[in-house]
Amino acid sequence: MIEFEILEKIKQYNRIIIHRHIRPDGDCIGSQSGLKLAIKLNYPEKEVYAVGDIIPEYCTPYGILDNVEDDMYKDALVIVDTATDSRICDQRYKTGAYIIKIDHHDDSSEYGNINYVLPEIPACAAIITKLLNMWNFEINDKIASSLFFGIVTDTGRFRYRGINEEIFIQAGKLLSHGIDTESLYTNLYLKEDLIYKLQGYVYLNFKRTENGVAYIHFTEKLIKKFNVTKEDAANLVNCLDSIKGSLIWVVFVDQMLEPDPNCTNKLERPENEIRVRLRSRFVEVNDVAKNYRGGGHLTAAGATIYSTKEKNKLLKELDEKLKNYKETEKLCLEALKI
C-alpha cells in the first residue's frame, strides 16, 4: 500500500524536510506542523524541519519556520503538500534525495517520487490525520491542535462538500487529546476593527455581473486607505458567499510588485499583478482559474491576472458559466430557493 511506502521512506531517512506552498493557509500550516511534530515525537532521533515563507497572523499559534542550509538537502527526504510544483515555496525541494507529495487538490500534477493525492478528502490535514492513524503514531495535544486547525479552516468549519462520517470521526479523535477549541475559534474569528470597516465597504460596494457573479476589487489605493494587508483583503472573499442568486463570488487584490531594474520587457514581468480568489456553490470554477495561471479545488480556486482586460475576460467566462448552470439546474435551484 502506498501509505506504508510513505512510512518506510520516513523510517529510511534520518533528515526530513517538509515544504509548504506559497501564500500558506490554515490547512497548509496545520498539516506541515502536525506532520513535523508527529514524526519527531515518534522518531525523536530524526532531524525534521519545516520550510516556507511568512506565516499568516491567524496561523501563528500553529506555524513553524526552521532555518535549513542548502547542503542539508543532499541526503534528505522532502515532503510537499502542494498541487503543482510552481506553487511550492522554496524551490530547493528539488535538490532533496527523495520527494513525497501529499495533496488533495483536484488539479494536482505529478512531480514527486511518490504522489499521494486524495481529492475526495477536503483538507490535507485530514489526510495527515488518516496516515498517522494508519501508522499507529502517538500524537499529543499540540499535534492534534495543529491538524484540527487545518481541517477546520479548509472545510469552512465543516460546511463544504467532502465532509463525511470519516472526517467527523477523525476530528473527534483529535478532540480527544484535549484541544482548546475556545481559544482556537477565538483566534480564527477575532479581527482588527479596520478589517470590519473594510468588510462594511465590501457590502456597500460589491458588484454583480448580468447573471449574478458577485465581485469586489481591492485596489492598492483602497488597501492603503483602510490600512490593512493584502492578505486581510483577500481573506474577505467569503463575505460574498450568501448573496441569493450569486453562486460564484470573486475578489481581486492588487499586488503592485516592486519594479525590477533588470527587466526591460513589461510583458514578462508586469508591475501590477492582480491576485484572484474564486469561490462558488455547486458550480465548478477551477477550470476557469486554470486559464489564468491558477487552479485549486472545484469550488475554491485562485488565479493571477495582469490587467483590467484580463479581469473583464475572466468575469465574462464566469458569468457565462453561471448562466449555463442556472439554465441547466433551474428546477433544482428553484426548489432550494437560491
mmCIF file of C-alpha atoms in Angstrom:
data_model
loop_
_atom_site.group_PDB
_atom_site.id
_atom_site.type_symbol
_atom_site.label_atom_id
_atom_site.label_comp_id
_atom_site.label_asym_id
_atom_site.label_seq_id
_atom_site.Cartn_x
_atom_site.Cartn_y
_atom_site.Cartn_z
ATOM 1 C CA MET A 1 0.000 0.000 0.000
ATOM 2 C CA ILE A 2 1.226 3.456 -0.877
ATOM 3 C CA GLU A 3 0.533 4.714 2.664
ATOM 4 C CA PHE A 4 3.079 2.268 4.045
ATOM 5 C CA GLU A 5 5.553 3.052 1.264
ATOM 6 C CA ILE A 6 5.491 6.610 2.615
ATOM 7 C CA LEU A 7 6.060 5.324 6.147
ATOM 8 C CA GLU A 8 9.015 3.205 5.003
ATOM 9 C CA LYS A 9 10.640 6.289 3.469
ATOM 10 C CA ILE A 10 10.112 8.213 6.710
ATOM 11 C CA LYS A 11 11.823 5.351 8.557
ATOM 12 C CA GLN A 12 14.634 5.211 5.986
ATOM 13 C CA TYR A 13 15.760 8.855 6.088
ATOM 14 C CA ASN A 14 17.392 10.491 9.093
ATOM 15 C CA ARG A 15 16.715 14.008 7.798
ATOM 16 C CA ILE A 16 13.223 15.044 6.665
ATOM 17 C CA ILE A 17 12.359 18.495 5.284
ATOM 18 C CA ILE A 18 8.684 19.425 4.920
ATOM 19 C CA HIS A 19 7.809 22.196 2.446
ATOM 20 C CA ARG A 20 4.580 24.142 2.129
ATOM 21 C CA HIS A 21 3.036 26.134 -0.698
ATOM 22 C CA ILE A 22 3.317 29.868 -1.321
ATOM 23 C CA ARG A 23 0.778 32.106 0.425
ATOM 24 C CA PRO A 24 0.038 29.410 3.019
ATOM 25 C CA ASP A 25 -3.413 28.979 4.540
ATOM 26 C CA GLY A 26 -4.539 27.297 7.747
ATOM 27 C CA ASP A 27 -4.614 23.809 6.263
ATOM 28 C CA CYS A 28 -1.126 24.216 4.839
ATOM 29 C CA ILE A 29 0.319 25.418 8.159
ATOM 30 C CA GLY A 30 -1.598 22.898 10.275
ATOM 31 C CA SER A 31 -0.643 19.956 8.050
ATOM 32 C CA GLN A 32 3.018 20.869 7.936
ATOM 33 C CA SER A 33 3.343 21.487 11.671
ATOM 34 C CA GLY A 34 1.270 18.458 12.619
ATOM 35 C CA LEU A 35 3.324 16.138 10.411
ATOM 36 C CA LYS A 36 6.656 17.553 11.606
ATOM 37 C CA LEU A 37 5.737 17.243 15.276
ATOM 38 C CA ALA A 38 4.296 13.754 14.800
ATOM 39 C CA ILE A 39 7.421 12.415 13.071
ATOM 40 C CA LYS A 40 9.627 13.988 15.725
ATOM 41 C CA LEU A 41 7.522 12.558 18.573
ATOM 42 C CA ASN A 42 7.590 9.033 17.161
ATOM 43 C CA TYR A 43 11.173 9.161 15.846
ATOM 44 C CA PRO A 44 12.983 11.551 18.227
ATOM 45 C CA GLU A 45 16.371 10.669 16.747
ATOM 46 C CA LYS A 46 15.458 12.132 13.345
ATOM 47 C CA GLU A 47 16.059 15.687 12.125
ATOM 48 C CA VAL A 48 12.728 17.140 10.966
ATOM 49 C CA TYR A 49 12.374 20.657 9.546
ATOM 50 C CA ALA A 50 9.527 22.877 8.335
ATOM 51 C CA VAL A 51 10.383 25.244 5.459
ATOM 52 C CA GLY A 52 8.377 28.113 3.991
ATOM 53 C CA ASP A 53 7.786 31.841 3.888
ATOM 54 C CA ILE A 54 5.928 34.240 6.183
ATOM 55 C CA ILE A 55 3.261 32.646 8.366
ATOM 56 C CA PRO A 56 -0.140 34.442 8.249
ATOM 57 C CA GLU A 57 -1.027 36.102 11.538
ATOM 58 C CA TYR A 58 -4.038 33.890 12.225
ATOM 59 C CA CYS A 59 -1.808 30.823 11.786
ATOM 60 C CA THR A 60 0.970 31.933 14.151
ATOM 61 C CA PRO A 61 -0.110 29.716 17.094
ATOM 62 C CA TYR A 62 0.464 26.678 14.860
ATOM 63 C CA GLY A 63 3.200 27.755 12.435
ATOM 64 C CA ILE A 64 6.788 26.510 12.476
ATOM 65 C CA LEU A 65 9.592 28.003 10.399
ATOM 66 C CA ASP A 66 13.024 26.389 10.529
ATOM 67 C CA ASN A 67 16.316 27.519 9.026
ATOM 68 C CA VAL A 68 17.693 24.906 6.630
ATOM 69 C CA GLU A 69 21.053 25.241 4.878
ATOM 70 C CA ASP A 70 21.402 24.297 1.214
ATOM 71 C CA ASP A 71 23.719 21.358 1.838
ATOM 72 C CA MET A 72 21.187 19.749 4.199
ATOM 73 C CA TYR A 73 19.035 18.671 1.233
ATOM 74 C CA LYS A 74 21.622 16.308 -0.217
ATOM 75 C CA ASP A 75 20.598 13.274 1.845
ATOM 76 C CA ALA A 76 17.132 14.427 2.873
ATOM 77 C CA LEU A 77 13.618 13.151 2.328
ATOM 78 C CA VAL A 78 11.429 16.051 1.176
ATOM 79 C CA ILE A 79 7.676 16.029 1.785
ATOM 80 C CA VAL A 80 5.478 18.588 -0.011
ATOM 81 C CA ASP A 81 1.736 19.385 0.244
ATOM 82 C CA THR A 82 1.340 21.316 -2.994
ATOM 83 C CA ALA A 83 -0.737 20.635 -6.130
ATOM 84 C CA THR A 84 1.735 21.971 -8.697
ATOM 85 C CA ASP A 85 5.488 22.410 -8.388
ATOM 86 C CA SER A 86 5.269 26.097 -9.370
ATOM 87 C CA ARG A 87 3.443 26.823 -6.092
ATOM 88 C CA ILE A 88 5.981 25.151 -3.816
ATOM 89 C CA CYS A 89 7.598 27.663 -1.507
ATOM 90 C CA ASP A 90 11.397 27.404 -1.738
ATOM 91 C CA GLN A 91 12.474 25.579 -4.867
ATOM 92 C CA ARG A 92 15.368 23.898 -3.047
ATOM 93 C CA TYR A 93 12.976 20.989 -2.555
ATOM 94 C CA LYS A 94 14.196 19.747 -5.968
ATOM 95 C CA THR A 95 17.659 19.058 -4.524
ATOM 96 C CA GLY A 96 16.370 16.548 -1.973
ATOM 97 C CA ALA A 97 17.296 12.872 -2.281
ATOM 98 C CA TYR A 98 13.671 11.725 -2.468
ATOM 99 C CA ILE A 99 10.371 13.641 -2.822
ATOM 100 C CA ILE A 100 6.949 12.658 -1.493
ATOM 101 C CA LYS A 101 3.906 14.687 -2.455
ATOM 102 C CA ILE A 102 0.811 14.559 -0.216
ATOM 103 C CA ASP A 103 -2.084 16.595 -1.581
ATOM 104 C CA HIS A 104 -5.857 16.865 -2.001
ATOM 105 C CA HIS A 105 -6.371 19.280 -4.900
ATOM 106 C CA ASP A 106 -8.432 18.316 -7.929
ATOM 107 C CA ASP A 107 -5.869 19.623 -10.427
ATOM 108 C CA SER A 108 -2.739 18.033 -8.957
ATOM 109 C CA SER A 109 0.231 17.247 -11.182
ATOM 110 C CA GLU A 110 2.805 14.545 -10.539
ATOM 111 C CA TYR A 111 6.293 15.757 -9.619
ATOM 112 C CA GLY A 112 7.293 13.583 -6.658
ATOM 113 C CA ASN A 113 8.826 10.129 -6.477
ATOM 114 C CA ILE A 114 5.650 9.242 -4.604
ATOM 115 C CA ASN A 115 2.469 11.210 -5.378
ATOM 116 C CA TYR A 116 -0.253 10.567 -2.803
ATOM 117 C CA VAL A 117 -3.310 12.597 -3.829
ATOM 118 C CA LEU A 118 -6.816 12.192 -2.383
ATOM 119 C CA PRO A 119 -9.039 14.911 -3.913
ATOM 120 C CA GLU A 120 -12.117 13.448 -2.236
ATOM 121 C CA ILE A 121 -10.729 14.465 1.176
ATOM 122 C CA PRO A 122 -11.473 18.150 1.893
ATOM 123 C CA ALA A 123 -8.274 19.041 3.792
ATOM 124 C CA CYS A 124 -4.642 17.989 3.651
ATOM 125 C CA ALA A 125 -4.669 17.922 7.463
ATOM 126 C CA ALA A 126 -7.348 15.216 7.262
ATOM 127 C CA ILE A 127 -5.055 13.161 5.012
ATOM 128 C CA ILE A 128 -2.191 13.551 7.506
ATOM 129 C CA THR A 129 -4.550 12.543 10.338
ATOM 130 C CA LYS A 130 -5.607 9.479 8.360
ATOM 131 C CA LEU A 131 -1.975 8.487 7.758
ATOM 132 C CA LEU A 132 -0.977 8.926 11.395
ATOM 133 C CA ASN A 133 -3.887 6.710 12.440
ATOM 134 C CA MET A 134 -2.921 4.039 9.879
ATOM 135 C CA TRP A 135 0.671 4.122 11.113
ATOM 136 C CA ASN A 136 -0.423 3.915 14.776
ATOM 137 C CA PHE A 137 1.589 7.055 15.532
ATOM 138 C CA GLU A 138 1.439 8.512 19.001
ATOM 139 C CA ILE A 139 0.161 12.092 18.967
ATOM 140 C CA ASN A 140 -0.160 14.768 21.636
ATOM 141 C CA ASP A 141 -2.330 17.838 22.150
ATOM 142 C CA LYS A 142 -0.054 20.101 20.093
ATOM 143 C CA ILE A 143 -0.120 17.762 17.086
ATOM 144 C CA ALA A 144 -3.882 17.305 17.437
ATOM 145 C CA SER A 145 -4.453 21.073 17.653
ATOM 146 C CA SER A 146 -2.418 21.746 14.502
ATOM 147 C CA LEU A 147 -4.273 19.113 12.491
ATOM 148 C CA PHE A 148 -7.700 20.116 13.827
ATOM 149 C CA PHE A 149 -6.894 23.741 12.912
ATOM 150 C CA GLY A 150 -6.058 22.631 9.371
ATOM 151 C CA ILE A 151 -9.260 20.621 8.990
ATOM 152 C CA VAL A 152 -11.446 23.378 10.458
ATOM 153 C CA THR A 153 -10.058 26.122 8.212
ATOM 154 C CA ASP A 154 -10.103 24.188 4.938
ATOM 155 C CA THR A 155 -13.609 22.792 5.395
ATOM 156 C CA GLY A 156 -15.158 26.158 6.259
ATOM 157 C CA ARG A 157 -15.866 24.929 9.810
ATOM 158 C CA PHE A 158 -17.208 21.607 8.433
ATOM 159 C CA ARG A 159 -19.540 23.258 5.881
ATOM 160 C CA TYR A 160 -18.062 22.434 2.465
ATOM 161 C CA ARG A 161 -18.536 19.430 0.208
ATOM 162 C CA GLY A 162 -16.411 16.419 1.035
ATOM 163 C CA ILE A 163 -17.441 16.375 4.684
ATOM 164 C CA ASN A 164 -18.471 12.843 5.631
ATOM 165 C CA GLU A 165 -18.527 10.472 8.563
ATOM 166 C CA GLU A 166 -14.787 9.785 8.316
ATOM 167 C CA ILE A 167 -13.907 13.475 8.653
ATOM 168 C CA PHE A 168 -16.014 13.837 11.787
ATOM 169 C CA ILE A 169 -14.520 10.647 13.246
ATOM 170 C CA GLN A 170 -11.006 11.976 12.598
ATOM 171 C CA ALA A 171 -11.884 15.340 14.137
ATOM 172 C CA GLY A 172 -13.410 13.569 17.135
ATOM 173 C CA LYS A 173 -10.241 11.560 17.695
ATOM 174 C CA LEU A 174 -8.191 14.751 17.574
ATOM 175 C CA LEU A 175 -10.534 16.406 20.078
ATOM 176 C CA SER A 176 -9.944 13.518 22.480
ATOM 177 C CA HIS A 177 -6.439 14.896 23.004
ATOM 178 C CA GLY A 178 -7.767 17.930 24.856
ATOM 179 C CA ILE A 179 -7.750 20.624 22.175
ATOM 180 C CA ASP A 180 -8.654 24.070 23.492
ATOM 181 C CA THR A 181 -11.375 24.728 20.913
ATOM 182 C CA GLU A 182 -12.462 28.008 22.512
ATOM 183 C CA SER A 183 -9.003 29.519 22.019
ATOM 184 C CA LEU A 184 -8.731 28.016 18.535
ATOM 185 C CA TYR A 185 -12.010 29.518 17.318
ATOM 186 C CA THR A 186 -11.376 32.820 19.109
ATOM 187 C CA ASN A 187 -8.105 33.123 17.204
ATOM 188 C CA LEU A 188 -9.945 32.472 13.930
ATOM 189 C CA TYR A 189 -12.843 34.865 14.438
ATOM 190 C CA LEU A 190 -11.347 37.914 16.170
ATOM 191 C CA LYS A 191 -10.337 40.665 13.733
ATOM 192 C CA GLU A 192 -8.986 44.187 13.944
ATOM 193 C CA ASP A 193 -11.641 46.887 13.679
ATOM 194 C CA LEU A 194 -10.050 48.116 10.432
ATOM 195 C CA ILE A 195 -10.908 44.807 8.767
ATOM 196 C CA TYR A 196 -14.546 45.110 9.835
ATOM 197 C CA LYS A 197 -14.635 48.594 8.330
ATOM 198 C CA LEU A 198 -13.297 47.209 5.066
ATOM 199 C CA GLN A 199 -15.853 44.405 5.290
ATOM 200 C CA GLY A 200 -18.564 47.054 5.557
ATOM 201 C CA TYR A 201 -17.148 48.689 2.425
ATOM 202 C CA VAL A 202 -17.456 45.333 0.638
ATOM 203 C CA TYR A 203 -21.150 45.037 1.497
ATOM 204 C CA LEU A 204 -21.812 48.563 0.251
ATOM 205 C CA ASN A 205 -19.745 48.384 -2.916
ATOM 206 C CA PHE A 206 -19.635 44.854 -4.322
ATOM 207 C CA LYS A 207 -20.823 44.441 -7.908
ATOM 208 C CA ARG A 208 -22.577 41.678 -9.811
ATOM 209 C CA THR A 209 -22.381 40.566 -13.401
ATOM 210 C CA GLU A 210 -25.507 40.144 -15.505
ATOM 211 C CA ASN A 211 -26.059 36.573 -14.337
ATOM 212 C CA GLY A 212 -25.026 37.058 -10.736
ATOM 213 C CA VAL A 213 -21.256 36.673 -10.266
ATOM 214 C CA ALA A 214 -20.528 38.847 -7.210
ATOM 215 C CA TYR A 215 -17.133 40.551 -7.053
ATOM 216 C CA ILE A 216 -15.070 43.278 -5.416
ATOM 217 C CA HIS A 217 -11.706 44.718 -6.463
ATOM 218 C CA PHE A 218 -9.321 45.749 -3.697
ATOM 219 C CA THR A 219 -7.092 48.311 -5.366
ATOM 220 C CA GLU A 220 -3.772 49.411 -3.912
ATOM 221 C CA LYS A 221 -5.373 52.755 -3.055
ATOM 222 C CA LEU A 222 -8.254 51.098 -1.206
ATOM 223 C CA ILE A 223 -5.949 48.821 0.789
ATOM 224 C CA LYS A 224 -3.860 51.821 1.882
ATOM 225 C CA LYS A 225 -6.971 53.790 2.770
ATOM 226 C CA PHE A 226 -8.181 51.106 5.182
ATOM 227 C CA ASN A 227 -4.631 50.367 6.392
ATOM 228 C CA VAL A 228 -4.961 46.591 6.046
ATOM 229 C CA THR A 229 -2.728 43.993 4.439
ATOM 230 C CA LYS A 230 -3.343 42.430 1.042
ATOM 231 C CA GLU A 231 -3.903 39.117 2.816
ATOM 232 C CA ASP A 232 -6.524 40.733 5.065
ATOM 233 C CA ALA A 233 -8.346 41.954 1.962
ATOM 234 C CA ALA A 234 -8.123 38.595 0.170
ATOM 235 C CA ASN A 235 -9.469 36.788 3.226
ATOM 236 C CA LEU A 236 -12.733 38.721 2.900
ATOM 237 C CA VAL A 237 -13.705 36.656 -0.138
ATOM 238 C CA ASN A 238 -16.387 34.782 1.782
ATOM 239 C CA CYS A 239 -18.158 37.996 2.754
ATOM 240 C CA LEU A 240 -19.921 37.472 -0.558
ATOM 241 C CA ASP A 241 -20.846 33.822 -0.054
ATOM 242 C CA SER A 242 -24.522 34.176 0.875
ATOM 243 C CA ILE A 243 -25.980 36.510 -1.737
ATOM 244 C CA LYS A 244 -29.108 34.991 -3.235
ATOM 245 C CA GLY A 245 -28.596 34.258 -6.918
ATOM 246 C CA SER A 246 -24.809 34.655 -6.710
ATOM 247 C CA LEU A 247 -23.423 31.128 -6.827
ATOM 248 C CA ILE A 248 -19.973 32.444 -7.780
ATOM 249 C CA TRP A 249 -18.096 35.185 -5.947
ATOM 250 C CA VAL A 250 -14.648 36.652 -6.547
ATOM 251 C CA VAL A 251 -12.170 39.090 -5.031
ATOM 252 C CA PHE A 252 -9.394 40.836 -6.963
ATOM 253 C CA VAL A 253 -6.416 42.138 -4.981
ATOM 254 C CA ASP A 254 -3.767 44.447 -6.450
ATOM 255 C CA GLN A 255 -0.227 43.411 -5.577
ATOM 256 C CA MET A 256 1.861 46.215 -7.129
ATOM 257 C CA LEU A 257 5.172 44.391 -7.449
ATOM 258 C CA GLU A 258 8.397 46.265 -6.867
ATOM 259 C CA PRO A 259 9.910 47.368 -10.203
ATOM 260 C CA ASP A 260 12.717 45.130 -11.437
ATOM 261 C CA PRO A 261 15.524 47.344 -12.838
ATOM 262 C CA ASN A 262 16.906 44.384 -14.784
ATOM 263 C CA CYS A 263 13.640 43.701 -16.608
ATOM 264 C CA THR A 264 13.027 45.780 -19.726
ATOM 265 C CA ASN A 265 10.111 43.713 -21.038
ATOM 266 C CA LYS A 266 6.928 44.666 -19.134
ATOM 267 C CA LEU A 267 5.096 41.728 -20.699
ATOM 268 C CA GLU A 268 7.497 39.338 -18.962
ATOM 269 C CA ARG A 269 7.053 40.951 -15.563
ATOM 270 C CA PRO A 270 4.124 43.378 -15.272
ATOM 271 C CA GLU A 271 4.296 45.548 -12.164
ATOM 272 C CA ASN A 272 0.562 45.383 -11.435
ATOM 273 C CA GLU A 273 -0.102 41.767 -10.575
ATOM 274 C CA ILE A 274 -3.690 41.099 -9.518
ATOM 275 C CA ARG A 275 -4.383 38.026 -7.428
ATOM 276 C CA VAL A 276 -7.792 36.457 -7.760
ATOM 277 C CA ARG A 277 -9.711 34.319 -5.279
ATOM 278 C CA LEU A 278 -12.657 32.439 -6.744
ATOM 279 C CA ARG A 279 -15.327 30.679 -4.703
ATOM 280 C CA SER A 280 -18.620 29.073 -5.653
ATOM 281 C CA ARG A 281 -21.551 26.995 -4.539
ATOM 282 C CA PHE A 282 -22.246 23.943 -6.759
ATOM 283 C CA VAL A 283 -20.544 25.468 -9.837
ATOM 284 C CA GLU A 284 -17.065 24.324 -10.878
ATOM 285 C CA VAL A 285 -14.651 27.266 -11.126
ATOM 286 C CA ASN A 286 -11.153 25.781 -11.074
ATOM 287 C CA ASP A 287 -11.293 25.180 -14.830
ATOM 288 C CA VAL A 288 -11.626 28.942 -15.335
ATOM 289 C CA ALA A 289 -8.810 29.575 -12.839
ATOM 290 C CA LYS A 290 -6.529 27.334 -14.917
ATOM 291 C CA ASN A 291 -6.978 29.730 -17.848
ATOM 292 C CA TYR A 292 -5.448 32.496 -15.711
ATOM 293 C CA ARG A 293 -2.298 30.959 -14.215
ATOM 294 C CA GLY A 294 -4.101 29.268 -11.372
ATOM 295 C CA GLY A 295 -6.151 26.332 -10.193
ATOM 296 C CA GLY A 296 -7.305 24.686 -6.996
ATOM 297 C CA HIS A 297 -10.428 22.890 -5.832
ATOM 298 C CA LEU A 298 -13.566 22.571 -7.949
ATOM 299 C CA THR A 299 -15.353 25.312 -5.998
ATOM 300 C CA ALA A 300 -12.413 27.163 -4.410
ATOM 301 C CA ALA A 301 -9.548 28.303 -6.577
ATOM 302 C CA GLY A 302 -7.023 31.048 -7.179
ATOM 303 C CA ALA A 303 -5.564 32.780 -10.216
ATOM 304 C CA THR A 304 -3.255 35.621 -11.261
ATOM 305 C CA ILE A 305 -4.023 38.294 -13.854
ATOM 306 C CA TYR A 306 -2.165 41.372 -15.057
ATOM 307 C CA SER A 307 -4.699 43.799 -16.490
ATOM 308 C CA THR A 308 -8.258 45.111 -16.458
ATOM 309 C CA LYS A 309 -8.728 43.429 -19.817
ATOM 310 C CA GLU A 310 -7.946 40.031 -18.288
ATOM 311 C CA LYS A 311 -10.200 40.807 -15.318
ATOM 312 C CA ASN A 312 -13.140 41.543 -17.608
ATOM 313 C CA LYS A 313 -12.455 38.436 -19.664
ATOM 314 C CA LEU A 314 -12.340 36.262 -16.531
ATOM 315 C CA LEU A 315 -15.605 37.716 -15.240
ATOM 316 C CA LYS A 316 -17.224 37.128 -18.629
ATOM 317 C CA GLU A 317 -16.196 33.456 -18.541
ATOM 318 C CA LEU A 318 -17.554 33.044 -15.023
ATOM 319 C CA ASP A 319 -20.774 34.844 -15.932
ATOM 320 C CA GLU A 320 -21.345 32.559 -18.912
ATOM 321 C CA LYS A 321 -20.624 29.504 -16.781
ATOM 322 C CA LEU A 322 -23.108 30.674 -14.134
ATOM 323 C CA LYS A 323 -25.724 31.427 -16.785
ATOM 324 C CA ASN A 324 -25.409 27.920 -18.220
ATOM 325 C CA TYR A 325 -25.562 26.344 -14.781
ATOM 326 C CA LYS A 326 -28.706 28.256 -13.823
ATOM 327 C CA GLU A 327 -30.401 27.252 -17.065
ATOM 328 C CA THR A 328 -29.444 23.598 -16.642
ATOM 329 C CA GLU A 329 -30.300 23.369 -12.940
ATOM 330 C CA LYS A 330 -33.275 25.741 -12.927
ATOM 331 C CA LEU A 331 -35.750 23.381 -11.233
ATOM 332 C CA CYS A 332 -33.237 22.332 -8.585
ATOM 333 C CA LEU A 333 -32.298 25.928 -7.755
ATOM 334 C CA GLU A 334 -35.949 26.939 -7.556
ATOM 335 C CA ALA A 335 -36.612 24.084 -5.131
ATOM 336 C CA LEU A 336 -33.677 25.204 -2.971
ATOM 337 C CA LYS A 337 -34.815 28.853 -3.258
ATOM 338 C CA ILE A 338 -31.305 30.027 -4.142
#
